[in-house]
XYZ file of C-alpha atoms in Angstrom:
519
model
C 24.344 -71.710 -47.925
C 27.968 -70.946 -48.019
C 28.715 -73.285 -50.836
C 25.793 -72.057 -52.778
C 27.004 -68.468 -52.819
C 30.658 -68.735 -52.859
C 30.769 -71.098 -55.793
C 28.291 -69.175 -57.664
C 30.344 -66.222 -57.521
C 33.703 -67.999 -57.622
C 35.999 -66.498 -60.264
C 33.691 -63.866 -61.585
C 34.669 -60.909 -59.889
C 37.538 -59.303 -57.895
C 38.407 -56.326 -55.649
C 38.915 -53.425 -58.240
C 39.263 -50.590 -55.935
C 38.191 -48.927 -52.822
C 34.749 -48.848 -54.421
C 34.428 -51.996 -56.496
C 33.455 -55.595 -56.970
C 33.823 -58.317 -54.372
C 34.582 -61.750 -55.456
C 34.721 -63.772 -52.165
C 33.531 -63.151 -48.578
C 37.207 -62.097 -47.635
C 37.164 -59.539 -50.334
C 33.887 -58.077 -49.097
C 35.578 -57.812 -45.773
C 38.109 -55.545 -47.451
C 35.715 -53.667 -49.654
C 33.846 -52.517 -46.403
C 36.807 -51.861 -44.419
C 38.872 -49.757 -46.812
C 36.997 -46.370 -46.494
C 37.644 -42.842 -46.949
C 37.724 -40.277 -44.060
C 34.464 -38.473 -45.168
C 33.654 -34.867 -44.392
C 33.124 -31.349 -45.642
C 34.365 -29.936 -48.889
C 36.926 -28.096 -46.838
C 38.456 -31.100 -45.112
C 38.274 -33.027 -48.355
C 40.117 -30.102 -50.151
C 42.975 -30.627 -47.600
C 43.477 -34.429 -48.301
C 41.098 -35.526 -45.719
C 43.439 -34.754 -42.833
C 41.540 -33.733 -39.867
C 42.593 -35.440 -36.588
C 44.374 -32.658 -35.317
C 42.160 -29.944 -36.817
C 38.745 -29.008 -35.118
C 35.782 -26.578 -35.697
C 34.463 -28.708 -38.738
C 31.519 -31.212 -38.709
C 34.053 -33.658 -40.119
C 35.653 -34.152 -36.840
C 32.560 -36.378 -35.554
C 33.802 -39.096 -37.834
C 37.703 -38.559 -37.469
C 38.202 -37.283 -34.116
C 35.235 -36.084 -32.156
C 37.447 -33.780 -29.807
C 37.630 -31.532 -32.726
C 33.811 -30.372 -32.088
C 34.966 -28.917 -28.814
C 36.385 -26.123 -30.951
C 32.816 -24.801 -31.857
C 32.021 -21.488 -30.014
C 28.426 -21.352 -31.759
C 25.935 -23.586 -33.104
C 26.080 -24.615 -37.041
C 24.076 -26.470 -39.608
C 25.711 -27.816 -43.024
C 24.696 -29.591 -46.194
C 27.192 -31.064 -48.559
C 26.378 -31.858 -52.167
C 28.675 -33.572 -54.804
C 29.140 -35.142 -58.215
C 31.385 -37.882 -58.905
C 32.985 -38.682 -62.621
C 34.512 -42.086 -62.715
C 36.678 -43.177 -65.575
C 38.460 -46.412 -66.687
C 40.676 -47.804 -69.382
C 40.626 -51.488 -69.314
C 43.359 -53.467 -71.170
C 42.441 -57.083 -72.281
C 44.261 -59.250 -74.794
C 45.742 -56.399 -76.513
C 42.552 -54.351 -76.439
C 41.754 -51.210 -74.802
C 38.211 -49.865 -73.631
C 37.301 -46.601 -72.080
C 34.343 -46.254 -69.998
C 32.678 -43.563 -67.815
C 30.133 -43.008 -65.095
C 28.862 -40.096 -62.944
C 26.498 -39.486 -60.237
C 25.127 -36.854 -58.028
C 25.159 -37.472 -54.179
C 24.629 -35.826 -51.016
C 27.959 -36.941 -49.086
C 27.305 -35.186 -45.799
C 24.955 -32.854 -43.616
C 25.335 -31.903 -39.979
C 24.090 -29.781 -37.017
C 26.006 -28.670 -34.025
C 24.522 -27.434 -30.929
C 26.862 -25.128 -28.836
C 26.544 -24.795 -25.081
C 28.774 -22.573 -22.992
C 29.878 -24.216 -19.569
C 32.089 -21.875 -17.983
C 32.426 -24.166 -15.098
C 35.941 -24.177 -14.079
C 38.328 -25.448 -16.692
C 35.383 -26.561 -18.852
C 34.617 -23.938 -21.080
C 31.967 -25.463 -23.448
C 30.533 -28.633 -24.657
C 29.265 -29.428 -28.268
C 26.564 -31.806 -29.245
C 26.627 -32.942 -33.025
C 24.362 -34.965 -35.197
C 25.919 -35.507 -38.678
C 26.103 -37.855 -41.756
C 29.278 -38.771 -43.690
C 29.735 -40.861 -46.953
C 32.827 -42.994 -46.671
C 32.567 -45.003 -50.087
C 31.244 -44.450 -53.456
C 30.568 -47.839 -55.301
C 29.392 -45.999 -58.704
C 31.584 -47.293 -61.241
C 31.657 -49.360 -64.593
C 34.026 -50.833 -67.046
C 34.046 -52.906 -70.229
C 36.483 -55.236 -71.898
C 36.627 -57.602 -74.700
C 38.859 -59.753 -76.982
C 39.402 -63.086 -78.566
C 41.150 -65.545 -76.050
C 43.264 -68.298 -77.645
C 43.928 -70.177 -74.342
C 40.487 -70.915 -72.892
C 36.865 -70.210 -72.496
C 34.430 -69.936 -69.553
C 33.432 -73.682 -70.602
C 37.060 -74.665 -69.450
C 36.480 -73.251 -65.973
C 33.076 -75.110 -65.901
C 34.770 -78.252 -66.648
C 37.571 -77.862 -64.094
C 34.905 -76.954 -61.586
C 32.956 -80.041 -62.296
C 35.637 -82.932 -62.607
C 36.266 -85.288 -59.838
C 32.973 -84.856 -58.103
C 32.109 -88.269 -56.485
C 34.278 -90.353 -58.948
C 33.306 -93.607 -57.338
C 29.560 -92.899 -57.773
C 28.663 -93.884 -61.456
C 25.012 -92.679 -60.808
C 26.194 -89.278 -59.559
C 25.928 -87.550 -62.993
C 23.649 -85.845 -63.818
C 21.924 -85.542 -60.605
C 24.513 -83.156 -59.061
C 23.309 -80.339 -61.330
C 19.464 -81.141 -60.781
C 17.394 -80.064 -57.769
C 18.782 -81.131 -54.691
C 22.269 -81.909 -56.106
C 25.766 -80.787 -55.020
C 26.074 -78.386 -57.641
C 22.575 -77.139 -58.151
C 23.387 -73.640 -57.038
C 26.724 -73.655 -58.906
C 27.365 -71.416 -61.882
C 28.555 -74.671 -63.671
C 24.745 -75.763 -63.454
C 24.211 -72.949 -65.697
C 26.600 -74.231 -68.120
C 25.404 -77.796 -67.774
C 21.530 -76.998 -68.432
C 22.982 -74.826 -71.481
C 24.449 -77.923 -72.836
C 27.932 -76.379 -73.091
C 29.662 -79.356 -71.616
C 28.912 -83.140 -70.615
C 30.082 -86.178 -69.337
C 32.838 -88.313 -70.842
C 30.371 -91.133 -71.124
C 28.949 -89.347 -73.900
C 31.552 -89.970 -76.215
C 33.226 -92.963 -74.476
C 30.678 -95.605 -73.603
C 31.118 -96.827 -69.940
C 33.321 -93.940 -69.365
C 34.013 -91.850 -66.158
C 30.712 -89.847 -65.527
C 32.527 -87.673 -63.126
C 35.107 -86.257 -65.676
C 33.591 -83.677 -68.425
C 34.201 -82.578 -71.934
C 33.128 -80.009 -74.468
C 32.622 -80.452 -78.183
C 33.480 -76.721 -78.596
C 37.159 -75.833 -78.861
C 36.846 -72.722 -80.971
C 38.594 -69.459 -80.111
C 35.877 -67.306 -78.268
C 35.333 -63.622 -78.552
C 34.825 -62.623 -74.892
C 33.247 -59.394 -73.525
C 31.976 -58.071 -70.344
C 30.366 -55.231 -68.822
C 30.438 -54.724 -65.092
C 28.530 -52.203 -63.201
C 28.333 -51.169 -59.709
C 26.209 -48.828 -57.725
C 25.607 -47.874 -54.161
C 27.289 -46.211 -51.211
C 28.736 -46.703 -47.744
C 27.597 -44.199 -45.226
C 27.709 -43.380 -41.343
C 25.357 -41.398 -39.246
C 27.286 -40.094 -35.990
C 25.921 -38.817 -32.715
C 28.899 -37.023 -31.056
C 29.912 -34.822 -28.291
C 32.714 -32.708 -27.971
C 34.291 -30.788 -24.627
C 36.732 -27.706 -24.474
C 38.836 -27.740 -21.278
C 40.555 -24.260 -20.810
C 40.889 -23.764 -24.794
C 43.905 -25.893 -24.708
C 42.684 -29.524 -24.222
C 39.729 -31.122 -26.056
C 37.909 -34.366 -25.661
C 35.427 -36.150 -27.559
C 33.371 -39.256 -28.332
C 30.927 -40.548 -31.333
C 28.822 -43.271 -31.531
C 28.755 -44.098 -35.174
C 26.050 -46.169 -37.118
C 27.409 -47.187 -40.621
C 25.302 -48.846 -43.324
C 26.231 -49.895 -47.062
C 24.144 -50.796 -49.917
C 26.029 -52.184 -52.803
C 25.003 -53.803 -56.301
C 26.951 -55.416 -59.006
C 25.343 -56.061 -62.483
C 27.370 -57.911 -64.782
C 27.054 -59.171 -68.332
C 29.445 -61.634 -69.745
C 29.241 -63.326 -73.176
C 31.358 -65.310 -75.480
C 30.663 -65.645 -79.174
C 32.053 -68.064 -81.566
C 32.158 -66.331 -85.031
C 34.401 -68.667 -86.764
C 32.189 -71.885 -85.946
C 28.959 -70.783 -87.389
C 27.378 -74.385 -87.809
C 27.516 -75.191 -83.775
C 27.274 -73.062 -80.897
C 26.757 -69.218 -81.870
C 27.503 -68.043 -78.460
C 26.165 -67.461 -74.854
C 25.355 -64.775 -72.439
C 25.617 -64.736 -68.414
C 23.799 -62.177 -66.579
C 24.470 -61.778 -62.903
C 22.606 -59.590 -60.282
C 24.551 -59.290 -56.802
C 23.357 -57.080 -53.882
C 24.822 -56.635 -50.533
C 23.350 -54.585 -47.536
C 24.395 -54.104 -44.229
C 23.989 -51.898 -41.120
C 26.343 -51.577 -37.926
C 27.732 -49.751 -34.993
C 30.988 -48.519 -33.817
C 32.590 -45.878 -31.382
C 35.355 -43.377 -31.835
C 37.154 -41.385 -29.054
C 39.684 -38.564 -29.470
C 41.795 -35.960 -27.900
C 43.592 -32.756 -29.119
C 46.099 -30.776 -27.307
C 47.486 -27.431 -27.936
C 51.093 -27.054 -26.206
C 51.406 -23.772 -27.763
C 49.046 -21.518 -29.824
C 50.585 -22.396 -32.955
C 50.437 -26.065 -32.986
C 47.806 -28.794 -32.164
C 48.347 -32.579 -31.616
C 45.445 -35.051 -32.240
C 44.828 -38.496 -31.530
C 41.773 -40.949 -32.102
C 40.969 -44.446 -31.925
C 38.065 -46.033 -33.743
C 36.740 -49.593 -32.521
C 36.017 -52.047 -35.056
C 32.609 -51.796 -36.793
C 30.386 -54.391 -35.812
C 28.077 -54.959 -39.074
C 25.389 -56.946 -37.179
C 23.127 -57.427 -40.206
C 24.589 -58.147 -43.490
C 22.558 -59.777 -46.248
C 23.816 -60.922 -49.690
C 21.248 -61.611 -52.580
C 22.557 -63.334 -55.814
C 20.847 -64.425 -58.862
C 22.151 -65.355 -62.360
C 20.639 -66.622 -65.869
C 22.660 -67.891 -68.752
C 21.457 -68.190 -72.253
C 22.944 -70.011 -75.184
C 22.219 -69.647 -78.833
C 22.643 -72.588 -81.257
C 22.512 -73.119 -84.929
C 20.335 -76.047 -84.939
C 23.069 -78.247 -83.845
C 22.371 -82.029 -83.631
C 24.616 -82.676 -80.434
C 21.902 -80.675 -78.616
C 18.683 -82.124 -80.138
C 19.784 -85.879 -79.810
C 21.691 -85.948 -76.686
C 19.686 -83.600 -74.331
C 15.917 -83.087 -73.604
C 14.540 -79.725 -74.997
C 12.159 -78.820 -72.218
C 14.126 -75.318 -71.726
C 14.665 -74.786 -75.533
C 13.061 -71.839 -77.150
C 11.790 -71.786 -80.841
C 14.835 -69.773 -82.127
C 17.196 -72.596 -80.958
C 18.292 -70.908 -77.675
C 18.441 -72.270 -74.207
C 18.326 -70.690 -70.878
C 18.358 -71.444 -67.359
C 18.567 -69.518 -64.146
C 19.777 -69.623 -60.594
C 17.020 -68.459 -58.201
C 17.821 -65.752 -55.814
C 20.393 -67.030 -53.287
C 20.430 -65.266 -49.802
C 23.117 -65.446 -47.274
C 23.058 -63.791 -43.744
C 26.107 -63.082 -41.612
C 28.034 -60.327 -39.481
C 30.960 -58.570 -40.381
C 33.476 -56.899 -38.007
C 36.134 -54.425 -39.538
C 39.430 -53.525 -37.892
C 40.486 -50.917 -35.329
C 41.649 -47.759 -36.613
C 44.125 -45.522 -34.887
C 45.045 -41.840 -36.006
C 47.627 -39.438 -34.946
C 48.301 -35.971 -36.427
C 49.535 -32.443 -35.889
C 48.319 -29.063 -37.221
C 50.797 -26.103 -37.582
C 49.374 -22.686 -37.793
C 51.261 -19.792 -39.639
C 50.146 -16.935 -37.674
C 46.770 -15.863 -39.040
C 47.710 -16.686 -42.553
C 46.748 -20.079 -42.671
C 47.831 -23.575 -41.590
C 49.341 -26.799 -42.430
C 47.945 -30.310 -41.062
C 48.862 -33.845 -41.364
C 47.919 -37.302 -40.157
C 48.607 -41.082 -40.291
C 46.148 -43.746 -40.031
C 46.986 -47.478 -38.991
C 44.534 -50.115 -40.206
C 45.261 -53.940 -40.302
C 43.039 -55.292 -42.846
C 43.938 -58.753 -41.748
C 41.903 -57.970 -38.533
C 38.542 -58.283 -40.214
C 36.346 -61.325 -39.397
C 33.019 -62.870 -40.532
C 30.476 -64.953 -38.417
C 27.376 -66.644 -39.592
C 23.764 -66.029 -38.929
C 22.906 -69.011 -41.334
C 22.666 -72.614 -40.487
C 25.328 -74.196 -42.587
C 27.390 -71.261 -43.242
C 30.890 -71.602 -41.941
C 33.497 -68.719 -42.300
C 36.474 -70.713 -41.054
C 38.574 -70.609 -44.251
C 37.456 -67.173 -45.394
C 38.768 -65.758 -41.935
C 42.136 -67.529 -42.551
C 41.983 -66.007 -46.026
C 41.503 -62.606 -44.573
C 44.487 -62.971 -42.112
C 46.841 -64.650 -44.858
C 45.991 -62.022 -47.484
C 45.576 -58.457 -46.172
C 48.147 -56.262 -44.902
C 48.615 -53.860 -41.849
C 49.029 -50.416 -43.590
C 49.591 -46.734 -42.792
C 47.547 -44.316 -44.693
C 48.826 -40.856 -45.008
C 46.947 -37.581 -45.393
C 48.283 -33.791 -45.296
C 46.883 -30.554 -46.452
C 47.155 -26.881 -46.263
C 44.951 -23.741 -46.263
C 45.995 -20.121 -46.746
C 43.622 -17.292 -45.651
C 43.421 -13.860 -47.029
C 40.421 -12.001 -45.434
C 37.169 -13.933 -46.021
C 38.676 -16.065 -48.765
C 40.368 -19.408 -48.098
C 42.680 -21.528 -50.678
C 43.268 -25.157 -50.087
C 45.563 -27.969 -51.422
C 45.716 -31.411 -50.069
C 47.098 -35.102 -50.695
C 46.566 -38.573 -49.383
C 48.009 -42.123 -50.024
C 46.448 -45.267 -49.270
C 48.918 -48.214 -49.706
C 48.254 -51.593 -51.379
C 46.075 -53.545 -48.808
C 47.546 -56.948 -50.032
C 50.472 -58.817 -48.460
C 51.371 -59.989 -51.833
C 51.107 -58.205 -55.201
C 47.936 -59.181 -57.161
C 48.357 -59.806 -61.011
C 51.623 -57.718 -61.037
C 49.453 -54.730 -60.027
C 49.822 -52.020 -57.288
C 46.460 -51.241 -55.716
C 47.477 -48.464 -53.861
C 45.493 -45.042 -54.287
C 46.616 -41.547 -54.601
C 44.292 -38.675 -54.042
C 45.089 -35.029 -54.939
C 42.790 -32.275 -53.785
C 42.149 -28.557 -53.881
C 39.435 -25.984 -52.873
C 38.310 -22.550 -52.265
C 36.216 -21.267 -49.302
C 34.247 -18.059 -48.377
C 33.577 -17.385 -44.548
C 31.538 -14.514 -42.753
C 30.094 -14.333 -39.303
C 26.721 -15.775 -40.513
C 27.331 -18.209 -43.366
C 30.143 -19.891 -45.445
C 30.474 -21.733 -48.447
C 33.338 -24.189 -49.531
C 34.051 -25.853 -52.646
C 36.589 -29.084 -53.074
C 37.870 -30.841 -56.017
C 39.449 -34.376 -55.401
C 41.107 -36.219 -57.950
C 41.713 -40.090 -57.165
C 43.781 -42.399 -59.175
C 44.565 -46.083 -58.791
C 45.527 -49.382 -60.787
C 43.482 -52.606 -60.463
C 43.173 -55.844 -62.032
C 40.046 -58.257 -62.579
C 39.882 -61.945 -63.324
C 36.858 -62.910 -65.225
C 37.492 -66.718 -64.148
C 40.159 -68.923 -62.925
C 41.660 -72.078 -64.657
C 44.594 -74.201 -63.892
C 44.754 -76.748 -66.561
C 43.733 -74.952 -69.593
C 46.264 -72.165 -69.993
C 46.753 -69.052 -68.192
C 43.833 -67.457 -66.300
C 42.825 -64.231 -68.214
C 43.273 -61.075 -66.467
C 42.286 -57.486 -67.301
C 44.249 -54.802 -66.038
C 42.438 -51.301 -65.358
C 43.605 -47.579 -64.926
C 40.991 -45.732 -63.026
C 40.292 -42.323 -61.873
C 37.616 -40.566 -60.032
C 36.848 -36.747 -59.930
C 34.497 -35.565 -57.060
C 33.409 -32.007 -56.969
C 31.944 -31.110 -53.766
C 30.323 -28.000 -52.149
C 29.617 -27.414 -48.579
C 27.137 -24.791 -47.329
C 26.966 -23.852 -43.650
C 24.931 -21.223 -41.557
C 25.695 -20.189 -38.081
C 22.676 -20.451 -35.789
């Protein structure tokens, strides 16, 4: 089963951003480990910095000790809209694309309980929900590729299979064959390539060729959707208004879908292969559990120091589903009519072949997360807060729940590919009466040990917001602008020129509102 899906996906997707497309199981591990801090519009407007700042439901995810600051019960609802934009560059062509979606990134209810028992002042129980990843994106690219075609990728993937077995071809692409669930099977059943024995009687049937050497016009549209969320059950304690402790049991989940349409056309060779289209549909769903503990200490009234530790998330149930269909269109070319059977040929001269839905089940464990920060209060006029977060993406791991599914090589790839990084977040809030004004910034470094396709995959977030608070209710507005560069490999070849690379400039604007009432 491992070979089925990994080969089917090989070369057709790459990690694009914090919320993007997974190519291999190793990149799936990064996709679901590289998360945002989540939280209310207030916290998001301050760069997501919250480990040393309490009194907001966002603390449940980042540092549950912050729940100890509540002196009354509270309920909140957050709503948001994301506006994603991309500019792709491919073989001298640029294409702009965009996508927007409305979502509910958070809600909460906090129950306050006065203790007044010695140094223990109060305890607060909270139920909350936070969105940590938004996968709603899309991009397109196109251009004439003078170096290679997807057909060349198919040939390279097929060459050399059982070279000493002259009967191996063509059984490897048929039911029960080693390449039955490989993308190359789609190319073979669409007659895009064939064995050398077709053109050289008695030739090596483990080596392949194609009759089509024209320059293809390549086009692809990639659309992703879904989100990663976490439901939290938390408790925070207040000791003498100077020391705060808290713990959270989190239940994260994700729902990711990638739909891709790739095509090649050969307009300069109108008498043979006109072109082909490949449609892929890939979904991943998972649910898990983690724990976060934290503390906040106030050595002076004007400063707070916060620390938290989040255990690895154990996604105990991850399911991948993949299906693909390829259709080729011909101009009544005799190569197809004479050499191959026509059981999957349509009246218009086109051929199509599909891979049935492929399913893999496994577990994913994400890295530990360590946070430390400080908040400085400027009398009653406002505050400045900052934090750092250490995450070693190379510590993610995968294990199988399916017979025959082995992750040894994927886990080794994770260790050798991903880096130990320090994320930085900082923000400030200015208070004037019942009104608040906020600014923030955060930086997530490139998670790769080596630069990928000469592209820095770091993410910068710039944020701002306003707020209005009374003794009975409050409303906060946050505006978060994320910017990053990324790259995408449609496929990889080793002997047919350079592998094609799409470079992307990405931005996402998140407009968020949080409304809360004091109970």
